[in-house]
XYZ file of C-alpha atoms in Angstrom:
541
model
C 17.118 -3.237 -12.459
C 18.745 -6.302 -13.969
C 22.378 -5.492 -14.768
C 22.709 -4.187 -18.300
C 19.066 -3.112 -18.678
C 17.464 0.363 -18.683
C 20.849 1.922 -19.516
C 19.495 4.947 -21.404
C 17.124 6.140 -18.701
C 19.508 5.344 -15.828
C 22.376 7.211 -17.515
C 20.213 10.290 -18.100
C 18.987 10.350 -14.495
C 22.490 9.911 -13.081
C 23.858 12.746 -15.242
C 21.057 14.960 -13.902
C 21.658 13.840 -10.300
C 25.371 14.644 -10.370
C 25.017 18.125 -11.895
C 23.489 20.631 -9.463
C 23.449 23.240 -12.231
C 20.641 21.277 -13.915
C 16.930 21.680 -13.073
C 16.164 20.717 -9.444
C 13.202 18.394 -10.158
C 13.090 15.235 -12.291
C 9.786 13.518 -13.126
C 9.983 9.925 -14.347
C 6.598 9.711 -16.062
C 5.346 6.240 -16.966
C 2.226 4.159 -17.388
C 1.429 1.145 -15.180
C 3.925 -1.678 -15.550
C 6.669 0.256 -17.338
C 9.177 -0.088 -14.479
C 9.077 3.275 -12.647
C 9.484 1.903 -9.128
C 12.259 -0.482 -10.141
C 14.184 2.398 -11.707
C 13.535 4.586 -8.637
C 14.854 1.801 -6.395
C 17.977 1.479 -8.562
C 18.609 5.235 -8.577
C 18.118 5.404 -4.790
C 20.591 2.541 -4.271
C 23.205 4.114 -6.545
C 22.851 7.555 -4.985
C 23.072 5.978 -1.529
C 26.264 4.152 -2.514
C 27.755 7.473 -3.668
C 26.691 9.243 -0.478
C 24.312 11.573 -2.320
C 20.954 10.172 -1.183
C 19.463 12.223 1.617
C 16.071 10.511 1.907
C 13.564 8.383 0.044
C 9.867 7.634 0.338
C 8.240 4.876 -1.726
C 4.494 5.462 -1.774
C 2.212 2.419 -1.909
C -1.535 2.162 -1.699
C -1.061 -1.343 -0.203
C 0.063 0.234 3.081
C -1.937 2.812 5.012
C 1.114 4.765 6.169
C 2.756 4.773 2.733
C -0.354 6.138 1.023
C -0.806 8.981 3.527
C 0.482 12.314 2.193
C 1.068 13.615 5.719
C 3.705 10.957 6.429
C 5.965 11.886 3.499
C 7.632 15.094 4.723
C 8.131 13.994 8.379
C 9.676 10.709 7.171
C 12.016 12.524 4.795
C 12.979 15.015 7.517
C 13.891 12.226 9.950
C 16.056 10.506 7.328
C 17.855 13.788 6.587
C 18.426 14.317 10.315
C 19.912 10.841 10.686
C 22.309 11.358 7.774
C 23.485 14.945 8.204
C 24.676 16.289 11.601
C 24.217 19.896 10.360
C 20.563 19.207 9.584
C 20.099 17.302 12.841
C 21.384 20.174 14.974
C 18.539 22.343 13.657
C 15.861 19.661 13.384
C 15.995 18.060 16.837
C 15.489 21.237 18.946
C 12.688 22.247 16.576
C 10.734 19.022 17.092
C 11.432 18.983 20.832
C 9.923 22.444 21.169
C 6.927 21.648 18.938
C 6.158 17.900 18.626
C 2.838 18.695 16.931
C 4.543 19.819 13.707
C 4.093 16.318 12.272
C 0.308 16.815 12.332
C 0.288 20.265 10.731
C -0.545 21.086 7.093
C 1.691 19.841 4.289
C 2.868 23.426 3.739
C 3.930 23.829 7.371
C 5.557 20.380 7.419
C 7.676 21.191 4.373
C 8.498 24.706 5.569
C 9.410 23.856 9.165
C 10.713 20.276 8.983
C 12.642 20.368 5.701
C 13.157 23.788 4.104
C 14.099 25.623 7.330
C 16.818 23.151 8.418
C 18.088 22.800 4.809
C 18.492 26.573 4.465
C 20.498 26.774 7.680
C 22.666 23.743 6.888
C 23.201 24.283 3.088
C 23.425 20.547 2.374
C 23.670 19.287 -1.229
C 21.490 16.170 -1.406
C 18.993 14.159 -3.435
C 15.488 13.194 -2.286
C 13.581 10.357 -3.996
C 9.771 10.083 -3.863
C 8.312 7.175 -5.821
C 4.728 6.570 -7.031
C 3.063 9.855 -6.100
C -0.091 8.601 -7.820
C -0.507 5.965 -5.096
C -1.141 8.510 -2.336
C -4.683 9.385 -1.283
C -5.084 12.903 -2.641
C -8.330 14.745 -3.378
C -6.762 17.920 -4.789
C -7.133 18.685 -8.523
C -3.372 19.292 -8.660
C -1.178 17.007 -6.538
C -0.987 18.423 -2.992
C 2.663 17.371 -2.591
C 3.641 18.986 -5.904
C 1.726 22.158 -5.022
C 3.778 22.506 -1.837
C 7.032 21.528 -3.547
C 6.434 24.193 -6.215
C 6.382 26.916 -3.553
C 9.657 25.886 -1.913
C 11.904 24.280 -4.535
C 13.619 27.573 -5.435
C 14.507 28.167 -1.768
C 16.732 25.074 -1.523
C 18.954 25.249 -4.638
C 21.336 22.539 -3.417
C 18.566 19.922 -3.174
C 17.369 17.764 -6.077
C 14.028 15.940 -6.103
C 13.611 12.730 -8.130
C 9.896 11.901 -8.452
C 7.972 9.153 -10.231
C 4.279 8.753 -10.991
C 1.756 7.761 -13.595
C 0.572 10.659 -15.798
C -2.773 10.911 -13.999
C -4.652 14.258 -14.224
C -3.722 15.553 -10.758
C -0.043 14.612 -11.264
C 0.052 16.279 -14.688
C -1.647 19.385 -13.280
C 0.878 19.485 -10.436
C 3.830 19.530 -12.801
C 2.118 22.239 -14.885
C 2.055 24.674 -11.958
C 3.905 27.881 -12.981
C 6.509 27.563 -10.206
C 7.260 23.933 -11.077
C 6.935 23.650 -14.840
C 10.207 25.515 -15.517
C 12.044 23.668 -12.732
C 11.254 20.140 -13.919
C 13.005 17.750 -16.277
C 10.558 15.095 -17.546
C 11.361 11.637 -18.928
C 8.414 9.745 -20.439
C 9.204 6.084 -19.831
C 6.598 4.569 -22.151
C 7.980 6.576 -25.077
C 11.410 4.933 -24.975
C 12.202 3.290 -28.305
C 10.427 -0.065 -28.624
C 13.490 -2.006 -29.740
C 15.417 -0.881 -26.640
C 12.639 -1.933 -24.251
C 12.143 -5.252 -26.058
C 15.876 -5.894 -25.797
C 15.753 -5.297 -22.026
C 12.723 -7.573 -21.636
C 14.414 -10.292 -23.699
C 17.479 -9.993 -21.461
C 15.222 -10.378 -18.406
C 13.619 -13.531 -19.845
C 16.980 -15.040 -20.885
C 18.501 -14.417 -17.456
C 15.435 -15.777 -15.621
C 15.134 -18.923 -17.763
C 18.858 -19.592 -17.430
C 18.533 -19.495 -13.653
C 15.483 -21.785 -13.893
C 17.413 -24.294 -15.995
C 19.959 -24.682 -13.183
C 17.186 -25.828 -10.835
C 15.350 -28.195 -13.192
C 16.474 -31.088 -15.374
C 15.518 -31.380 -19.044
C 15.524 -27.651 -19.806
C 18.560 -27.479 -22.099
C 17.975 -25.158 -25.090
C 14.634 -24.136 -23.642
C 12.616 -22.095 -24.356
C 13.016 -22.014 -28.116
C 13.820 -18.763 -29.903
C 10.273 -18.723 -31.307
C 8.756 -19.091 -27.822
C 11.022 -16.378 -26.404
C 10.168 -14.019 -29.265
C 6.459 -14.610 -28.666
C 6.803 -13.865 -24.932
C 8.636 -10.622 -25.715
C 6.012 -9.679 -28.288
C 3.202 -10.262 -25.800
C 4.982 -8.198 -23.126
C 5.074 -5.262 -25.581
C 7.081 -2.953 -23.382
C 5.457 -3.877 -20.061
C 7.978 -5.197 -17.558
C 5.152 -6.134 -15.193
C 3.769 -8.448 -17.907
C 7.178 -10.093 -18.257
C 7.552 -10.609 -14.502
C 4.014 -11.995 -14.078
C 4.581 -14.330 -17.026
C 7.779 -15.729 -15.561
C 6.246 -16.122 -12.085
C 3.398 -18.095 -13.681
C 5.877 -20.396 -15.446
C 7.981 -20.790 -12.296
C 5.151 -22.280 -10.213
C 5.869 -24.777 -7.488
C 4.598 -28.351 -8.148
C 4.457 -27.740 -11.913
C 7.138 -28.311 -14.541
C 8.158 -25.034 -16.224
C 7.897 -26.515 -19.723
C 4.285 -27.508 -19.033
C 3.429 -24.027 -17.704
C 4.986 -22.230 -20.669
C 3.114 -24.435 -23.139
C -0.121 -23.729 -21.276
C 0.507 -19.976 -21.230
C 1.250 -19.796 -24.950
C -1.995 -21.615 -25.694
C -4.063 -19.039 -23.775
C -5.794 -16.219 -25.686
C -3.676 -13.096 -25.867
C -5.861 -10.343 -27.264
C -8.457 -8.072 -25.679
C -9.568 -4.523 -26.261
C -7.192 -2.806 -23.901
C -4.285 -3.098 -21.495
C -5.391 -1.259 -18.421
C -6.518 1.977 -19.942
C -3.806 2.070 -22.631
C -3.444 -0.024 -25.759
C 0.207 -0.883 -26.386
C -0.293 -3.643 -28.944
C -3.412 -5.295 -30.275
C -2.151 -8.757 -29.303
C -0.893 -7.843 -25.857
C -2.933 -7.226 -22.758
C -2.326 -7.292 -19.032
C -6.058 -7.796 -18.662
C -5.868 -10.888 -20.820
C -2.955 -12.259 -18.804
C -4.646 -11.623 -15.457
C -7.921 -13.096 -16.699
C -6.170 -16.190 -18.021
C -4.189 -16.765 -14.818
C -7.338 -16.475 -12.671
C -9.342 -18.796 -14.895
C -6.560 -21.372 -15.031
C -5.958 -21.180 -11.267
C -9.572 -21.879 -10.327
C -10.790 -23.894 -13.313
C -11.011 -27.071 -11.219
C -12.899 -25.507 -8.298
C -16.624 -26.076 -8.025
C -19.284 -23.402 -7.611
C -19.491 -24.231 -3.904
C -15.882 -23.003 -3.489
C -16.456 -19.628 -5.159
C -17.685 -17.675 -2.089
C -14.673 -18.759 -0.037
C -12.187 -18.018 -2.835
C -13.810 -14.650 -3.473
C -13.695 -13.714 0.227
C -9.968 -14.528 0.327
C -9.334 -12.427 -2.788
C -11.281 -9.540 -1.216
C -9.142 -9.712 1.921
C -5.967 -9.456 -0.171
C -7.178 -6.688 -2.472
C -9.252 -4.502 -0.121
C -7.289 -4.674 3.147
C -6.124 -1.251 4.376
C -2.782 -2.891 5.219
C -1.598 -6.275 3.884
C -2.818 -9.281 5.876
C -1.001 -12.579 6.316
C -2.686 -15.867 5.333
C -3.036 -16.724 9.038
C -4.682 -13.334 9.736
C -7.017 -13.781 6.754
C -7.967 -17.170 8.164
C -8.799 -15.697 11.590
C -10.587 -12.646 10.215
C -12.784 -14.559 7.766
C -13.328 -17.535 10.057
C -11.934 -19.914 7.414
C -9.537 -22.701 8.390
C -5.978 -21.921 7.305
C -5.887 -25.133 5.251
C -8.446 -23.521 2.928
C -6.718 -20.114 2.700
C -3.239 -20.961 1.455
C -4.115 -23.132 -1.607
C -6.081 -20.403 -3.458
C -3.254 -17.936 -2.798
C -0.676 -20.419 -4.103
C -2.798 -20.900 -7.220
C -2.325 -17.231 -8.143
C 1.132 -16.753 -6.635
C 2.314 -15.178 -9.912
C 0.059 -12.207 -9.115
C 1.098 -11.890 -5.467
C 4.029 -11.362 -3.134
C 3.615 -14.540 -1.116
C 5.966 -15.871 1.556
C 6.575 -19.380 2.896
C 5.730 -18.134 6.398
C 1.920 -17.901 6.697
C 2.354 -15.156 9.313
C 3.938 -12.768 6.797
C 1.664 -10.426 4.818
C 0.523 -11.214 1.286
C -0.054 -8.429 -1.235
C -0.464 -7.892 -4.984
C 2.941 -7.852 -6.662
C 1.866 -4.907 -8.841
C -0.868 -2.277 -8.590
C -2.190 -3.113 -12.054
C -3.757 -6.308 -10.652
C -6.019 -4.531 -8.082
C -6.793 -1.959 -10.788
C -7.962 -4.795 -13.040
C -9.946 -6.880 -10.571
C -11.871 -3.904 -9.118
C -12.903 -2.471 -12.520
C -16.118 -4.048 -13.892
C -15.305 -2.898 -17.432
C -12.051 -4.867 -17.340
C -12.775 -7.820 -15.037
C -16.078 -8.978 -16.524
C -16.112 -12.380 -14.811
C -18.293 -12.091 -11.702
C -16.402 -14.988 -10.095
C -13.447 -12.648 -9.625
C -14.714 -9.059 -9.821
C -14.395 -7.214 -6.491
C -16.831 -4.328 -6.028
C -16.786 -1.571 -3.359
C -19.698 -3.336 -1.624
C -17.348 -6.165 -0.667
C -15.748 -3.773 1.827
C -18.853 -4.324 3.948
C -18.136 -8.064 4.187
C -14.741 -7.231 5.691
C -16.382 -4.682 8.003
C -18.748 -7.329 9.384
C -15.850 -9.771 9.808
C -13.877 -7.131 11.754
C -16.828 -6.276 14.017
C -17.592 -9.945 14.639
C -13.978 -10.654 15.586
C -13.808 -7.667 17.965
C -17.184 -8.478 19.522
C -16.079 -12.054 20.056
C -12.522 -11.601 21.347
C -11.948 -8.135 22.867
C -11.900 -8.131 26.670
C -10.550 -6.110 29.571
C -6.761 -6.030 30.069
C -6.040 -8.540 27.294
C -2.307 -7.898 27.591
C -2.284 -8.447 31.367
C -0.767 -5.033 32.043
C 0.220 -4.138 35.600
C -2.059 -1.567 37.231
C -1.340 2.154 37.595
C 1.528 2.380 35.068
C 2.023 4.334 31.883
C 2.342 2.420 28.625
C 5.929 3.594 28.253
C 6.813 1.975 31.588
C 5.837 -1.522 30.363
C 9.155 -2.571 28.817
C 7.697 -5.590 27.010
C 4.468 -3.966 25.803
C 5.122 -4.909 22.163
C 5.711 -8.553 23.068
C 2.557 -8.569 25.208
C 0.528 -7.093 22.341
C 1.853 -9.603 19.789
C 1.199 -12.494 22.156
C -2.310 -11.536 23.279
C -3.754 -9.561 20.356
C -3.672 -11.617 17.171
C -2.639 -10.091 13.834
C -6.244 -10.265 12.676
C -7.560 -8.559 15.820
C -4.883 -5.848 15.590
C -5.987 -5.207 12.023
C -9.665 -5.154 13.001
C -9.047 -2.683 15.851
C -6.980 -0.340 13.687
C -8.833 -0.507 10.384
C -12.422 -1.778 10.603
C -13.898 1.655 9.840
C -11.966 1.821 6.526
C -14.496 -0.728 5.256
C -17.580 1.284 6.271
C -18.517 2.520 2.801
C -21.713 4.031 1.422
C -23.163 1.417 -0.892
C -26.785 1.388 -2.114
C -26.841 -2.417 -1.842
C -25.820 -2.371 1.826
C -28.093 -3.760 4.530
C -27.885 -0.600 6.630
C -30.104 -1.983 9.399
C -27.840 -5.000 9.922
C -24.691 -2.861 9.924
C -26.252 -0.294 12.266
C -27.169 -3.079 14.714
C -23.612 -4.471 14.568
C -22.100 -1.028 15.224
C -24.469 -0.375 18.154
C -23.621 -3.780 19.631
C -19.916 -3.008 19.309
C -20.088 0.442 20.927
C -22.411 -0.766 23.696
C -20.300 -3.785 24.657
C -16.699 -3.408 23.480
C -16.008 0.317 23.217
C -13.734 0.603 26.282
C -11.909 -2.650 25.506
C -11.293 -1.344 21.975
C -9.849 1.937 23.305
C -7.596 -0.023 25.650
C -6.315 -2.176 22.789
C -5.681 0.866 20.568
C -3.792 2.568 23.392
C -1.533 -0.475 23.767
C -0.991 -0.506 19.973
C -0.198 3.227 19.920
C -3.113 3.846 17.560
C -5.655 5.738 19.668
C -6.067 8.414 16.966
C -7.782 5.723 14.883
C -10.660 5.765 17.363
C -11.277 9.461 16.688
C -11.251 8.842 12.926
C -13.516 5.799 13.246
C -16.185 7.642 15.213
C -16.133 10.484 12.674
C -16.717 7.929 9.902
C -19.706 6.411 11.753
C -21.194 9.869 12.299
C -20.932 10.644 8.580
C -22.334 7.260 7.569
C -25.189 6.782 10.033
C -28.783 7.832 9.423
C -30.080 6.228 12.629
C -30.640 8.632 15.556
C -29.831 6.092 18.279
C -26.494 5.186 16.671
C -25.661 8.844 16.066
C -26.365 9.752 19.705
C -24.217 6.874 20.964
C -21.419 7.706 18.503
C -21.370 11.377 19.493
C -21.211 10.475 23.180
C -18.337 8.056 22.540
C -16.621 10.798 20.527
C -16.874 13.271 23.421
C -15.489 10.606 25.747
C -12.414 9.841 23.643
C -11.649 13.499 22.824
C -12.092 14.541 26.439
C -9.763 11.855 27.800
C -7.466 11.325 24.818
C -4.222 12.246 26.566
C -5.093 10.157 29.629
C -5.953 7.008 27.661
C -3.085 7.325 25.168
C -0.630 7.598 28.087
C -2.010 4.653 30.068
C -4.296 2.026 28.509
C -5.900 0.934 31.791
C -6.760 4.535 32.694
C -9.683 4.188 30.304
C -11.355 2.444 33.293
C -9.525 3.876 36.320
C -9.660 7.551 35.296
C -11.650 8.313 32.143
C -14.738 6.267 33.034
C -14.690 7.427 36.655
C -14.487 11.108 35.699
C -16.911 11.027 32.764
C -20.256 12.841 33.297
C -22.842 10.773 35.152
C -25.437 11.482 32.473
C -23.216 10.338 29.604
C -24.241 7.212 27.700
C -20.754 5.710 28.109
C -20.900 6.162 31.892
C -24.371 4.573 32.099
C -23.491 1.715 29.747
C -20.225 0.729 31.417
């Protein structure tokens, strides 16, 4: 948080954090764009500086690992073990004796990896988990909160600071009988309007002052009237304020020109996200205006390319770099970067084209994938667009995967190749690594899909590149993805020939999983040699 802002909420949280007689759980409840993650980051930093922070986990749907519920407790446990020797002395022997704990149920993870060692070590500490709503969770009441409710009373010296939007499953989780009386709740979007507006004005003043140092002719700018209008439009949404300033601070444009343009744009729609803060303020309106302004000079012939690039940013299972997007989509890099620069105010974009690009706030993907909010078909991204990325992934793998791409020495385990990471980065491009790990995440059931074309592409892939794909995944340490991918095909396919091939491939990988995960080249030297003579994999390869 900017120094001097969010004082009320930060003071209340810090008072709670320092007093272990207070309730053990704190829920910072806030709508999209109200600053939950920024506050969580600030609290984590302050608690770390005071030596109180035991562990933190910042959930994010932009990253596969950070949206996976089953990674939260093991990650927290490892951080606790690194910080506290008493915890570590219990934790390390436990994991050495049973490495599979990390793959057990959430209940067992919490019980064995966290609660058990905490009970034996009696450590007073604070654990921060941000953005619970961004985890993939199918339970009616948050799975993490359901587990936490059962154990929180057993570790009285531990405090849990949690943030999340008030979505149904999060609300239901905090209403659980064992948790409701243990939780202190702060509703961020109910903070007094004048206090939030004051913080947003301070953000704008500080940002514009810094901008004035880098540009000439910006003395006494913006005017008080312009600043008041920007604050009014933000209406309590820090994400609106940040996106507005990023739009004004655009490379190759003068800030005064950008501000004038922004203030001329329409500023009223029916709703902000799903919540109306102010009739003249809307994130939807801002996002729509930025998109229209960014691509107003592009012709209709450019729309498919621009839309494909947007899809790659919004729908990727893990953020892709501009160079990886270029390779994956088969579009020259010179045509990828300009559209991204045009909407840089909506993205986290780096100078280095090999660094990943991602939405700077989750409200933008929420907007552009909702047809009731993004009603311009030039920009709307539907679930069916996943299939375009699927085809791109399959095409790239079919074109570039080959035997021993990393030039590994024969008859060695992966762990014995000291430069395996360097070999992988050199010989398996970012785009190909993404395709190998994540192509099946884009295999969605859509009524508009050309199932015959996709079935043919999947058959071609399994018949020609299956072993090379397993080898690559073994090198990348991601062989479990192959098991998940084949399960997804089996659930999706209606074609007998593809189902038979998929099931045979599944038996192959499950039967030789340990062998292949230990040594990538043993997919040929051992697994293929020992597979049944009648198997389809044996006959094909």
